[in-house]
Tab-separated table of C-alpha atoms and ligand atoms in Angstrom:
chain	number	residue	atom	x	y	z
A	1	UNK	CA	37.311	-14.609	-8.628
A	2	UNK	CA	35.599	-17.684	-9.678
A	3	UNK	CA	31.951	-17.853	-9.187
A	4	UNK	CA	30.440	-20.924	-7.289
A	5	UNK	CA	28.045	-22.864	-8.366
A	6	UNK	CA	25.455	-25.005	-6.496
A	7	UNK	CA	23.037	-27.725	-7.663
A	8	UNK	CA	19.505	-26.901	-7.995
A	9	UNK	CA	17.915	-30.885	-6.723
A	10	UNK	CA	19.802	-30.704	-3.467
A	11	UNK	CA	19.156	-27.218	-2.239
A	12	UNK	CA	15.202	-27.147	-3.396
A	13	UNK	CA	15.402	-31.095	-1.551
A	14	UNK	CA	17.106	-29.170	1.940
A	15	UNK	CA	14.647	-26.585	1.879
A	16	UNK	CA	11.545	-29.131	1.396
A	17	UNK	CA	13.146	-30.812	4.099
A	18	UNK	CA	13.181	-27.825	6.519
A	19	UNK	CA	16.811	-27.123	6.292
A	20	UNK	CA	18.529	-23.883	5.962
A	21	UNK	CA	19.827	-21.944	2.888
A	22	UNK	CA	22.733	-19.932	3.217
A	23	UNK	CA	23.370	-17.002	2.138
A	24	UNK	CA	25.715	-17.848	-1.160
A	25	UNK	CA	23.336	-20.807	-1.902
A	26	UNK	CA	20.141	-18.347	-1.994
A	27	UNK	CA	22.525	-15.829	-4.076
A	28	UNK	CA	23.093	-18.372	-6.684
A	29	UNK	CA	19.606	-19.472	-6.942
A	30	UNK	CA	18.138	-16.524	-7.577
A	31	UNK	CA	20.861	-15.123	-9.680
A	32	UNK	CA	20.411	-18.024	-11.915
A	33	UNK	CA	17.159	-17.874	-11.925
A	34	UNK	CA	17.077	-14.378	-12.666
A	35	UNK	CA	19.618	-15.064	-16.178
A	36	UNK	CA	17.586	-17.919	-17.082
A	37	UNK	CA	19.578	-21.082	-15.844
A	38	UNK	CA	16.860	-22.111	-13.964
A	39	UNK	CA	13.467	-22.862	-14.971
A	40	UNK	CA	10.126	-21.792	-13.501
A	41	UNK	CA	8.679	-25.432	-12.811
A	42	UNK	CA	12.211	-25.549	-10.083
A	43	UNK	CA	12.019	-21.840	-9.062
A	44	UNK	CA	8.260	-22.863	-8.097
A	45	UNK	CA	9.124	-26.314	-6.309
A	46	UNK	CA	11.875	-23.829	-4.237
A	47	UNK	CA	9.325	-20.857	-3.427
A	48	UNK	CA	6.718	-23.532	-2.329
A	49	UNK	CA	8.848	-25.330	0.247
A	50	UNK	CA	10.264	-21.629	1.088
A	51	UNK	CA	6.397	-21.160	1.835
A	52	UNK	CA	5.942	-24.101	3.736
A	53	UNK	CA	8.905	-24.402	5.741
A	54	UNK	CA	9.665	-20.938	5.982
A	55	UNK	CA	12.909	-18.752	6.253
A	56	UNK	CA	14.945	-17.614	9.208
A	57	UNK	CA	16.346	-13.711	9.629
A	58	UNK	CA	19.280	-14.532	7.953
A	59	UNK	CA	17.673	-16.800	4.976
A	60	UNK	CA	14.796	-13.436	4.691
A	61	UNK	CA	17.761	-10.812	4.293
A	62	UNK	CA	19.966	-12.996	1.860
A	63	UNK	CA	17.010	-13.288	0.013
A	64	UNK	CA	16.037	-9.627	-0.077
A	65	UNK	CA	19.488	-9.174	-1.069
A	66	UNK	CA	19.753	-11.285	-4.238
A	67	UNK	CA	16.673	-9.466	-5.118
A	68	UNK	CA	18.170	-5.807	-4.631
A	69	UNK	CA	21.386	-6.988	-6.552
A	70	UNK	CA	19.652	-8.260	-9.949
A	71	UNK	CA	18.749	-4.105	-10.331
A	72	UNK	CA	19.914	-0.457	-9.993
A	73	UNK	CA	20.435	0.571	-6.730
A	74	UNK	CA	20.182	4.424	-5.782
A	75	UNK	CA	21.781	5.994	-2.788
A	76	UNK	CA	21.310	9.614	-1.385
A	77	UNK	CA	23.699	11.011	1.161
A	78	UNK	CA	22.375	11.972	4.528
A	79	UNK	CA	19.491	10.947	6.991
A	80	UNK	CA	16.559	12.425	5.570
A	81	UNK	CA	15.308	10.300	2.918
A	82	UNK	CA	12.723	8.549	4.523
A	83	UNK	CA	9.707	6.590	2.649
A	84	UNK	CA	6.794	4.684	3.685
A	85	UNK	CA	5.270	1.849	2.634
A	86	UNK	CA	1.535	-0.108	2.841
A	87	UNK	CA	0.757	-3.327	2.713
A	88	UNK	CA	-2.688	-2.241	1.167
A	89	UNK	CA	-6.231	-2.019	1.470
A	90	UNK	CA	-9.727	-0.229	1.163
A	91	UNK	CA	-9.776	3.500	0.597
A	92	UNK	CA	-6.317	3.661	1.759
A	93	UNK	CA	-5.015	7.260	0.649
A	94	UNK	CA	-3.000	8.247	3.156
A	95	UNK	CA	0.200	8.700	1.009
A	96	UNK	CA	-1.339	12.296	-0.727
A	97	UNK	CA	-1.357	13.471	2.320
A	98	UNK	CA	1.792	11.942	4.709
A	99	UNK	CA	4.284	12.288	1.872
A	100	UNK	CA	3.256	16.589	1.366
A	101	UNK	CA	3.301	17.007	4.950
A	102	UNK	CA	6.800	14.994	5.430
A	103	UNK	CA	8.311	16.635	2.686
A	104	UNK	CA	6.883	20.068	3.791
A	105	UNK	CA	8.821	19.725	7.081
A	106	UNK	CA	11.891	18.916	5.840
A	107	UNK	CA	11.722	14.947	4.555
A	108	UNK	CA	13.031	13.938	1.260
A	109	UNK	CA	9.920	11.524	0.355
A	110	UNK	CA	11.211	8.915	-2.337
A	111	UNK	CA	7.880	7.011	-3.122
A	112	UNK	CA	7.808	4.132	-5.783
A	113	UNK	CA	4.255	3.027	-5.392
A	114	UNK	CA	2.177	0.549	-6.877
A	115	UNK	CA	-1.145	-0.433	-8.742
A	116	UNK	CA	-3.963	-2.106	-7.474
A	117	UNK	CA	-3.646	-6.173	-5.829
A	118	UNK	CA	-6.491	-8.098	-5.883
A	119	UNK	CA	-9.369	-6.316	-3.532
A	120	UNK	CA	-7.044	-3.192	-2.862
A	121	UNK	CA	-6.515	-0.044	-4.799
A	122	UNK	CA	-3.103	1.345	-5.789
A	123	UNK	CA	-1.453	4.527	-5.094
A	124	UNK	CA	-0.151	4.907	-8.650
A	125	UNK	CA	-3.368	4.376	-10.171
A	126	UNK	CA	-5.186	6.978	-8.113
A	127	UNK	CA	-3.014	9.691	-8.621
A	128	UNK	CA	-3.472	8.934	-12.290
A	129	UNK	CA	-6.883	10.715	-11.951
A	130	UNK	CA	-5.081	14.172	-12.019
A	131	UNK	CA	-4.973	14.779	-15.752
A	132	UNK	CA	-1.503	14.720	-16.942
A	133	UNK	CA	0.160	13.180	-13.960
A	134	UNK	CA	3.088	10.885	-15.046
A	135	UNK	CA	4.534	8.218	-13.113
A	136	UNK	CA	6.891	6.853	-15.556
A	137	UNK	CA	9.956	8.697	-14.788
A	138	UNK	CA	13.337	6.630	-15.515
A	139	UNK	CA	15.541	6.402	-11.925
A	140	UNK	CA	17.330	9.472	-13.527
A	141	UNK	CA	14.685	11.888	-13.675
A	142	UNK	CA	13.549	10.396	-9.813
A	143	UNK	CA	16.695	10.787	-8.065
A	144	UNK	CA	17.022	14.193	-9.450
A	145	UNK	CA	13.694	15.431	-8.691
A	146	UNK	CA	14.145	13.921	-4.928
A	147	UNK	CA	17.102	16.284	-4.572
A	148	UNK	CA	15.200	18.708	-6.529
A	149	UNK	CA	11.909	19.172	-5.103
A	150	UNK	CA	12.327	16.951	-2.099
A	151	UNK	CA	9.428	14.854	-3.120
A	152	UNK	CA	8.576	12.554	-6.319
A	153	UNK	CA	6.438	10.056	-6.983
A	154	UNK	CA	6.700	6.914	-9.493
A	155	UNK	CA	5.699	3.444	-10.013
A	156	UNK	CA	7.437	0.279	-10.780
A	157	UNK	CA	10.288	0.438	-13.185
A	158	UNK	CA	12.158	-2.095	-14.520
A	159	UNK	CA	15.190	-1.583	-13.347
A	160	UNK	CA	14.398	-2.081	-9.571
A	161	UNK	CA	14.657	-5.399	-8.009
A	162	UNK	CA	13.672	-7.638	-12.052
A	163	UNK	CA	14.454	-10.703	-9.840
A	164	UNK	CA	11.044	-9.737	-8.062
A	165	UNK	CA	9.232	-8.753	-10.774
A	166	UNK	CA	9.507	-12.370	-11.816
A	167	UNK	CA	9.346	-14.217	-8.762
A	168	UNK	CA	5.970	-12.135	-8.026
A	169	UNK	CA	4.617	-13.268	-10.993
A	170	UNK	CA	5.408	-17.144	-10.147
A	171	UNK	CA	4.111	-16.617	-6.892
A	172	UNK	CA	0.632	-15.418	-7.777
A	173	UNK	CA	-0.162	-18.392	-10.186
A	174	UNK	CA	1.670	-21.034	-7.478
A	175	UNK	CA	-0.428	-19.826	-4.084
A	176	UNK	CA	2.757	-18.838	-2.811
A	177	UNK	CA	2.143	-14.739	-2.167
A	178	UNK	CA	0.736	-14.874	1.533
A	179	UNK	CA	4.542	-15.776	3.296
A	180	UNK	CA	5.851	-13.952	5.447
A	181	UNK	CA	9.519	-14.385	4.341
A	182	UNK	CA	8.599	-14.012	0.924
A	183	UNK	CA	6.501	-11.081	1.180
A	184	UNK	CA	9.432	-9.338	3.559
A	185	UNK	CA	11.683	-9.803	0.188
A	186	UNK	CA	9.527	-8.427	-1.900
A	187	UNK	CA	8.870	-5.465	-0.756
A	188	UNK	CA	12.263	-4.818	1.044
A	189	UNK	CA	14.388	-5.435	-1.836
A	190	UNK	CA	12.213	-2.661	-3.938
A	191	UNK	CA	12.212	-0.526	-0.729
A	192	UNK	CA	16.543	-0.625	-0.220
A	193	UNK	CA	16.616	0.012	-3.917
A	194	UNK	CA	14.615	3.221	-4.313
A	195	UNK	CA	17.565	4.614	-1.782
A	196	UNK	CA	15.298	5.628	1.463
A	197	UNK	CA	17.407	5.630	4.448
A	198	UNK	CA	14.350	5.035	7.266
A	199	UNK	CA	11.281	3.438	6.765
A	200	UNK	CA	7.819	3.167	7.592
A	201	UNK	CA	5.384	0.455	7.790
A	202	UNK	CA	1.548	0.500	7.953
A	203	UNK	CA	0.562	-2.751	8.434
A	204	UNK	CA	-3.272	-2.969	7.629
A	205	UNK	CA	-4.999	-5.889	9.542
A	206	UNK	CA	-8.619	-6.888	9.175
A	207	UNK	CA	-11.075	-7.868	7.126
A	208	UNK	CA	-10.208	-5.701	4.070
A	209	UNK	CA	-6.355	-6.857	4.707
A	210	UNK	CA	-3.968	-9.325	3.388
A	211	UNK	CA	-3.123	-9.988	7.027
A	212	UNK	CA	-6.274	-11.287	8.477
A	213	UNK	CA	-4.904	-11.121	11.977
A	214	UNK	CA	-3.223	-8.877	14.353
A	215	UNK	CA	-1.019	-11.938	14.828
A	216	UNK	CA	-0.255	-12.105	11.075
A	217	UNK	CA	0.032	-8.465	11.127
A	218	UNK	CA	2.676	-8.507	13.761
A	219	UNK	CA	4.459	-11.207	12.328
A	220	UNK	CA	5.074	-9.404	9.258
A	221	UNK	CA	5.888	-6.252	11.135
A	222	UNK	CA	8.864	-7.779	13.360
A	223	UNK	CA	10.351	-9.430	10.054
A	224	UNK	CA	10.424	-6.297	8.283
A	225	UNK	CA	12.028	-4.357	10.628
A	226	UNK	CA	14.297	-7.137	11.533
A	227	UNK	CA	15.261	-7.142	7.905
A	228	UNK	CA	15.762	-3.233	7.874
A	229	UNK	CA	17.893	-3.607	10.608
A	230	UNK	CA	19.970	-5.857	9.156
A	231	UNK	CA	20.495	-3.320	6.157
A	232	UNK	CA	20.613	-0.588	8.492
A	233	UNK	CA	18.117	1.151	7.994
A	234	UNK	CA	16.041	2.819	10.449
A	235	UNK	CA	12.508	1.682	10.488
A	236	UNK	CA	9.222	1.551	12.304
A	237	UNK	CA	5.844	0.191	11.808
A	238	UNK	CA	2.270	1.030	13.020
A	239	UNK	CA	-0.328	-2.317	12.717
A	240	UNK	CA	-3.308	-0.257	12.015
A	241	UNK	CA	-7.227	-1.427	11.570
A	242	UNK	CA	-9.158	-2.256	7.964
A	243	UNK	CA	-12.426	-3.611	8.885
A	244	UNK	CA	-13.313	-1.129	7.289
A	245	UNK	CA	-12.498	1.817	4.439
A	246	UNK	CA	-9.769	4.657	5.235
A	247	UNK	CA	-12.112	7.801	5.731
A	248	UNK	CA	-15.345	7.408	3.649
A	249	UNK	CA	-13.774	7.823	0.147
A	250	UNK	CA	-13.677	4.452	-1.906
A	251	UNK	CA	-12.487	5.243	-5.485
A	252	UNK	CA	-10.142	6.750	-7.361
A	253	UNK	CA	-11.344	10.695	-8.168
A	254	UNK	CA	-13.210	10.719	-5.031
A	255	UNK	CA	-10.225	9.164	-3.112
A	256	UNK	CA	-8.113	12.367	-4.688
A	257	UNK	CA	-10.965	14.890	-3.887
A	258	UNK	CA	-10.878	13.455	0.182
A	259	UNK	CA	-6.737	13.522	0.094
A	260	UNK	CA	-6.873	17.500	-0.795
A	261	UNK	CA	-9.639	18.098	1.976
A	262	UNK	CA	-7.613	16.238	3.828
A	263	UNK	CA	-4.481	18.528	2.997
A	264	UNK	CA	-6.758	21.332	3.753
A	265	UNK	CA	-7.660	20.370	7.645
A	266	UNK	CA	-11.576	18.583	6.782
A	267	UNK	CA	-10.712	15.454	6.189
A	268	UNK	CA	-12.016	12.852	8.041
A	269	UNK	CA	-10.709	11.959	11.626
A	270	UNK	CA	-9.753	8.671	10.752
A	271	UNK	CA	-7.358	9.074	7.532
A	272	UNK	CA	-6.347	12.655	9.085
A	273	UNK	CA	-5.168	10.942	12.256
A	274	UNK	CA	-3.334	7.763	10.509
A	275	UNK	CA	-1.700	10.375	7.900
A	276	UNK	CA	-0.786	12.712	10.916
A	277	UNK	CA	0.800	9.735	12.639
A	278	UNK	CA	2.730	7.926	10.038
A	279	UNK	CA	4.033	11.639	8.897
A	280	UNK	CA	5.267	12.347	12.023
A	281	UNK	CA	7.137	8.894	12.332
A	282	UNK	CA	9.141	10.112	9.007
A	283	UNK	CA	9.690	13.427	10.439
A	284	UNK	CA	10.977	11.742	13.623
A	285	UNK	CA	12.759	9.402	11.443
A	286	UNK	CA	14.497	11.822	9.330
A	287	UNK	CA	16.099	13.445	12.777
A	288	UNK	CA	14.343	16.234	11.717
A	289	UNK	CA	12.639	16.842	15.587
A	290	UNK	CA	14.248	14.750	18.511
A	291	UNK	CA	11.453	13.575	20.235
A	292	UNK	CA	7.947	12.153	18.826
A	293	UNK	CA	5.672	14.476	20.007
A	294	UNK	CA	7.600	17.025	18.482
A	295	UNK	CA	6.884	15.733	15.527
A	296	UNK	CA	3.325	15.255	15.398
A	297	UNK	CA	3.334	18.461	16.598
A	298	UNK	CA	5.067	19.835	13.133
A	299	UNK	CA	3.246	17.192	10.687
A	300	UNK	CA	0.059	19.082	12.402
A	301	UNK	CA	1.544	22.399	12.072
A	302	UNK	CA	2.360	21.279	8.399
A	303	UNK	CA	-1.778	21.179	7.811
A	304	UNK	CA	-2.820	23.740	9.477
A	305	UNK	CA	0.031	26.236	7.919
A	306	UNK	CA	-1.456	25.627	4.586
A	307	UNK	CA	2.215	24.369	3.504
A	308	UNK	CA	1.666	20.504	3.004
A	309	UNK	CA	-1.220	21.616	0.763
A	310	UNK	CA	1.671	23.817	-1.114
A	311	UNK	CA	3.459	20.838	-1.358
A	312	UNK	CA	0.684	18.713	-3.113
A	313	UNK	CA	0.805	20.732	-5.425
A	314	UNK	CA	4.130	21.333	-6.363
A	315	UNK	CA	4.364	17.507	-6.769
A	316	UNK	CA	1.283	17.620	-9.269
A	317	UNK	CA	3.380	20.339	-11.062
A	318	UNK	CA	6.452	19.008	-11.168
A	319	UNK	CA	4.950	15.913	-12.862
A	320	UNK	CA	3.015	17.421	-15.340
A	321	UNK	CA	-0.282	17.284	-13.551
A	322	UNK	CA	-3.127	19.879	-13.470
A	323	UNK	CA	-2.344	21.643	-10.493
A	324	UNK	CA	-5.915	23.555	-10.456
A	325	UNK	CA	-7.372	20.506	-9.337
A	326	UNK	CA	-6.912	21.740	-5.826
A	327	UNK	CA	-9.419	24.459	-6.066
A	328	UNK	CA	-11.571	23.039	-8.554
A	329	UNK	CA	-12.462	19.372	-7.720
A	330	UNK	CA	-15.147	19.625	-11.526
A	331	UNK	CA	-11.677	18.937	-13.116
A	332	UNK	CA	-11.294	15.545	-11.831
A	333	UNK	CA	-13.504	12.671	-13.870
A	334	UNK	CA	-16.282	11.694	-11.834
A	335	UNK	CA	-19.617	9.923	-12.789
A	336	UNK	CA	-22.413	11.376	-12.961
A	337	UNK	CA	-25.342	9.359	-11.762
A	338	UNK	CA	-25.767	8.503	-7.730
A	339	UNK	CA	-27.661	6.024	-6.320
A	340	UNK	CA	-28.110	5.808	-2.702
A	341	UNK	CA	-27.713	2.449	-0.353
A	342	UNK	CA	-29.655	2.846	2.668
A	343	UNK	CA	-30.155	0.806	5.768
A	344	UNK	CA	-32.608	-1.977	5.924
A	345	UNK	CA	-32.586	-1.984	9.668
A	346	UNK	CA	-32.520	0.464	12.659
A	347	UNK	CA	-29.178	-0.223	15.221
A	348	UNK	CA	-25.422	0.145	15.082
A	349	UNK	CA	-22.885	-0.543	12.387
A	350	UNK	CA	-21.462	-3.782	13.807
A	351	UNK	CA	-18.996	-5.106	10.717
A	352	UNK	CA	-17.987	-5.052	7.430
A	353	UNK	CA	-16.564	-7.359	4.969
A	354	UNK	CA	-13.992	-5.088	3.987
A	355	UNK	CA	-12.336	-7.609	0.857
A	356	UNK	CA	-15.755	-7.144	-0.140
A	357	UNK	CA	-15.875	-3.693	-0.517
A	358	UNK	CA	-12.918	-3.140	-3.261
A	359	UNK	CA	-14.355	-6.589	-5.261
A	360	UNK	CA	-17.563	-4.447	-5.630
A	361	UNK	CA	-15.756	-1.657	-6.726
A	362	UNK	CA	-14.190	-3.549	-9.581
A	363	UNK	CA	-17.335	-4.529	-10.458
A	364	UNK	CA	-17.961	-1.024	-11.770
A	365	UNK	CA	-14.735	-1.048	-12.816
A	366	UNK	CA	-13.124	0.758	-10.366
A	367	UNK	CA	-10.521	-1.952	-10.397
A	368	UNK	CA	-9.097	-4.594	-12.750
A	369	UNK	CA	-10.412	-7.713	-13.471
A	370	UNK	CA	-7.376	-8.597	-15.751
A	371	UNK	CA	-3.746	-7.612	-15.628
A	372	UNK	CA	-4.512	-5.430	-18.619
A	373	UNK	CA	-7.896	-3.765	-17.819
A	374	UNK	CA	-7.952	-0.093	-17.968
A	375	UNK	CA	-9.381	1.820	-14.702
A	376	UNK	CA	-12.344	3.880	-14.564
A	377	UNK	CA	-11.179	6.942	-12.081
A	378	UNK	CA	-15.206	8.065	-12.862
A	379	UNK	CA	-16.346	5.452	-10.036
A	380	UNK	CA	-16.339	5.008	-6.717
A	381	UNK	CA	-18.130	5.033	-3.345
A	382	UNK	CA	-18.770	7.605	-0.546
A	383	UNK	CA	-19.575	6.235	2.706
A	384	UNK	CA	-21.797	7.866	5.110
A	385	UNK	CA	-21.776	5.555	8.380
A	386	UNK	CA	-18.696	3.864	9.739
A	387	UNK	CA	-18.366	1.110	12.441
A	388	UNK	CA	-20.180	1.897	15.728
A	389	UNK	CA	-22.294	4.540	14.082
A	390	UNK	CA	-26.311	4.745	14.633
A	391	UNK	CA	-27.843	3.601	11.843
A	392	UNK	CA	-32.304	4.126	11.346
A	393	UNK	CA	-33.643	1.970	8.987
A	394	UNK	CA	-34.147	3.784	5.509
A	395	UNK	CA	-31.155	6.006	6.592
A	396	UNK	CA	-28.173	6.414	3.568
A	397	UNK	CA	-25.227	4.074	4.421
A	398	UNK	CA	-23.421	4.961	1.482
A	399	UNK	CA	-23.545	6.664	-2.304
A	400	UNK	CA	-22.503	4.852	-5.491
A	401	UNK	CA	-21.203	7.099	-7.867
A	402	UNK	CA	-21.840	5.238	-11.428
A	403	UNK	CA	-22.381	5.647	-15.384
A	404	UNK	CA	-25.855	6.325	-16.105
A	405	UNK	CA	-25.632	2.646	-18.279
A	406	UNK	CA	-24.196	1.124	-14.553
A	407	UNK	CA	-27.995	1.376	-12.729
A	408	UNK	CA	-28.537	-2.063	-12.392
A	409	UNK	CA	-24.772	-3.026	-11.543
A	410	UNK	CA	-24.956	-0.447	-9.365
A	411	UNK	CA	-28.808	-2.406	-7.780
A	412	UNK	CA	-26.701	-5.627	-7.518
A	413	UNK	CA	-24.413	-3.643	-5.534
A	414	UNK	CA	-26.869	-2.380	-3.178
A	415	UNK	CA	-28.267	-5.869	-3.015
A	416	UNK	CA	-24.616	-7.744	-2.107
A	417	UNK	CA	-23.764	-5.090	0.060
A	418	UNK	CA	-27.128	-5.478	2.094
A	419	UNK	CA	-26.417	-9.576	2.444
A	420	UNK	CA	-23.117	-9.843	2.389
A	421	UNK	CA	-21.060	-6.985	3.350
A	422	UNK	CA	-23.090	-4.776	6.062
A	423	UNK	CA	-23.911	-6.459	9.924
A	424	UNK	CA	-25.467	-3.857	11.543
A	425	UNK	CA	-26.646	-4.958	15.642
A	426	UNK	CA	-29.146	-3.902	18.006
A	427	UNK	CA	-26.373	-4.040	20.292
A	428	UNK	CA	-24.283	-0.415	20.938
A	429	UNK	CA	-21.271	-0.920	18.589
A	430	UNK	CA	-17.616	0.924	20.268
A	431	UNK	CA	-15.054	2.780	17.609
A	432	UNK	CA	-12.377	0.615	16.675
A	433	UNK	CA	-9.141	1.840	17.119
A	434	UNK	CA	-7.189	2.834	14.077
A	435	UNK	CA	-3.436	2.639	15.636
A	436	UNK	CA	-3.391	-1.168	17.147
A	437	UNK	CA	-0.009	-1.279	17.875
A	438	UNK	CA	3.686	0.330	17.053
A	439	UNK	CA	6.664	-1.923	16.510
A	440	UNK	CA	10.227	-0.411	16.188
B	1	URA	N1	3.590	-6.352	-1.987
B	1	URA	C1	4.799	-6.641	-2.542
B	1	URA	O1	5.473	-5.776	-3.087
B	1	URA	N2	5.220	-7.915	-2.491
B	1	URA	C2	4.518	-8.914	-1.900
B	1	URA	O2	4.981	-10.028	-1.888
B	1	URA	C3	3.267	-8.590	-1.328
B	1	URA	C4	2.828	-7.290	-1.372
């Protein structure tokens, strides 16, 4: 069959114009860009006018799907392979604990996960505080340890959706990341790829968020499931709060330490609720219960049983890692020195500037500050007061966990935290709620 061929100029000049792609067109584009025939100066021009003018359902999915296409796909027969997926933030763990319990009822958990973006941590980087945990598994080894062990965790490889690999890496010098269309691509054409047959979303909103708004939020929720849909797959998403960290573990070790207490019933009621919920949406998913509150009902059982625990740490075993973490939390690095932030006023914990919170964290190097930094698992934060907590003056707000050479990074800390990050009111502050809204 003989391949058709478009012309770059006219299709970047509809798009700037607010026309509409179609689905060949978008094919070719990519694809050439992908081999080369097309340089980066005209993939930008197209990805900015993409950005401005944005992309309809149809546009989104042909898009996704030129992405999925320039890699390996893998495929798994039956219902039951169900992942979930983050748009990131602050102390956001909750995959060491949903994927055990999902798996431990019955839910083939397929999870290619990624490193830290900007403010946010990455799921692939924390687990790399378990000594001799390997995420670099080839698709092979993954797809066989899914059928396997019914759980496996990896991060990027290059196989899986290259087209976005280098798209991603246009868009973050060209200010095109935060679209909606774009975004949807991204992550669904990695998502289809890694073989999951359901889906599901936790859309963070907030201050520590990429999507500022619950509008934003939303937004991106309808177009990914509208895009799932249109590659049938099942799929739901929850639009859940970040004004502020995910239980009171900031961090890498100490982010590991609060997933296995977690695992163990004393985590705290924040993450254990959001891990509870999203777990039980894969279980429901997966057709493993009919109805939703069976579900929960299981992903709780799954806890308190002792078995997603189990499960934890048959996935550290089965990829190398020390399993005897789990009882012994002195095997995991963790700095030494802690120096204590405490209030400098008596009220309620009003607000905090989440972003602000993982930038300080980098600071210590708890984060990167260049694509090829190295990550200090040593650091981190533990936070004692959350929003709408009473707060006295003098009172510990949080600890800083820190190299003894760190003290005075770890003062300037205390300091920016104090002006910048913290609002604390005289006013009686309510609980946010976690679970904003569900979209299916
Ligand atoms: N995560 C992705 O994988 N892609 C995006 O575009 C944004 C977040």
């Amino acid at each position: 069959m003989k391949k058709e061929s478009f012309q770059v100029y006219p299709l970047i000049d509809r798009k700037k114009n607010g026309g509409v792609l179609t689905a060949k067109e978008i094919k070719w584009f990519i694809q050439s860009y992908t081999e080369n025939k097309i340089p980066d100066y005209q993939m930008s021009a197209m990805l900015m006018a993409m950005f401005i003018r944005g992309m309809d359902g149809a546009e989104t999915a042909a898009l996704t799907d030129a992405m999925l296409e320039s890699g390996k796909q893998l495929k798994f027969p039956g219902k039951n392979v169900i992942d979930k997926h983050s748009t990131g933030g602050i102390g956001d763990k909750a995959s060491f604990i949903l994927a055990p319990i999902a798996s431990a009822a019955g839910v083939k958990v397929p999870m290619i996960a990624g490193r830290g973006l900007g403010h946010t941590g990455g799921t692939v980087d924390k687990i790399e505080a378990v000594a001799g945990f390997t995420t670099a598994l080839d698709l092979e080894t993954f797809a066989k340890k899914l059928n396997e062990e019914g759980l496996v965790l990896i991060g990027q490889t290059p196989d899986i959706a290259p087209a976005d690999r280098l798209i991603y890496a246009l868009r973050d010098v060209t200010a095109t990341i935060d679209s909606i269309p774009l975004i949807t691509a991204s992550i669904m054409s990695k998502k289809l790829a890694e073989g999951a047959n359901g889906i599901v979303f936790d859309i963070k909103t907030g201050t520590g968020a990429f999507m500022r708004t619950t509008r934003d939020a939303r937004a991106l929720g309808k177009s990914l499931i509208g895009t799932s849909k249109r590659f049938k797959k099942k799929a739901v998403a929850l639009i859940t709060d970040m004004n502020q960290p995910l239980g009171n573990a900031v961090g890498h070790s100490n982010e590991i330490i609060e997933s296995i207490e977690t695992l163990k019933g004393k985590g705290p009621r924040d993450l254990t609720d959001l891990s509870v919920a999203l777990a039980a949406h894969m279980i429901h998913l997966a057709g493993v219960e009919k109805s939703f509150e069976k579900a929960r009902a299981k992903a709780e059982l799954m806890v308190s049983s002792g078995k997603a625990l189990a499960e934890f740490r048959k996935l550290l075993r089965s990829q190398g890692g020390d399993d005897r973490v789990v009882d012994d939390y002195g095997l995991l690095p963790l700095a030494k020195v802690r120096t204590e932030v405490t209030a400098n006023r008596s009220g309620y914990v009003k607000m905090f500037q989440n972003e602000q919170i993982g930038l300080l964290l980098i600071l210590l190097g708890g984060g990167r500050k260049a694509k090829a930094d190295a990550i200090d698992h040593q650091v981190g934060f533990h936070f004692h007061k959350k929003i709408g907590d009473r707060v006295k003056k003098g009172e510990p707000i949080f600890t800083i966990y820190h190299h003894a050479h760190q003290q005075a990074t770890a003062d300037e800390i205390r300091a920016r935290f104090l002006k910048d990050v913290l609002t604390v009111s005289v006013m009686k502050v309510k609980t946010p709620k976690l679970i904003l809204e569900k979209l299916s």
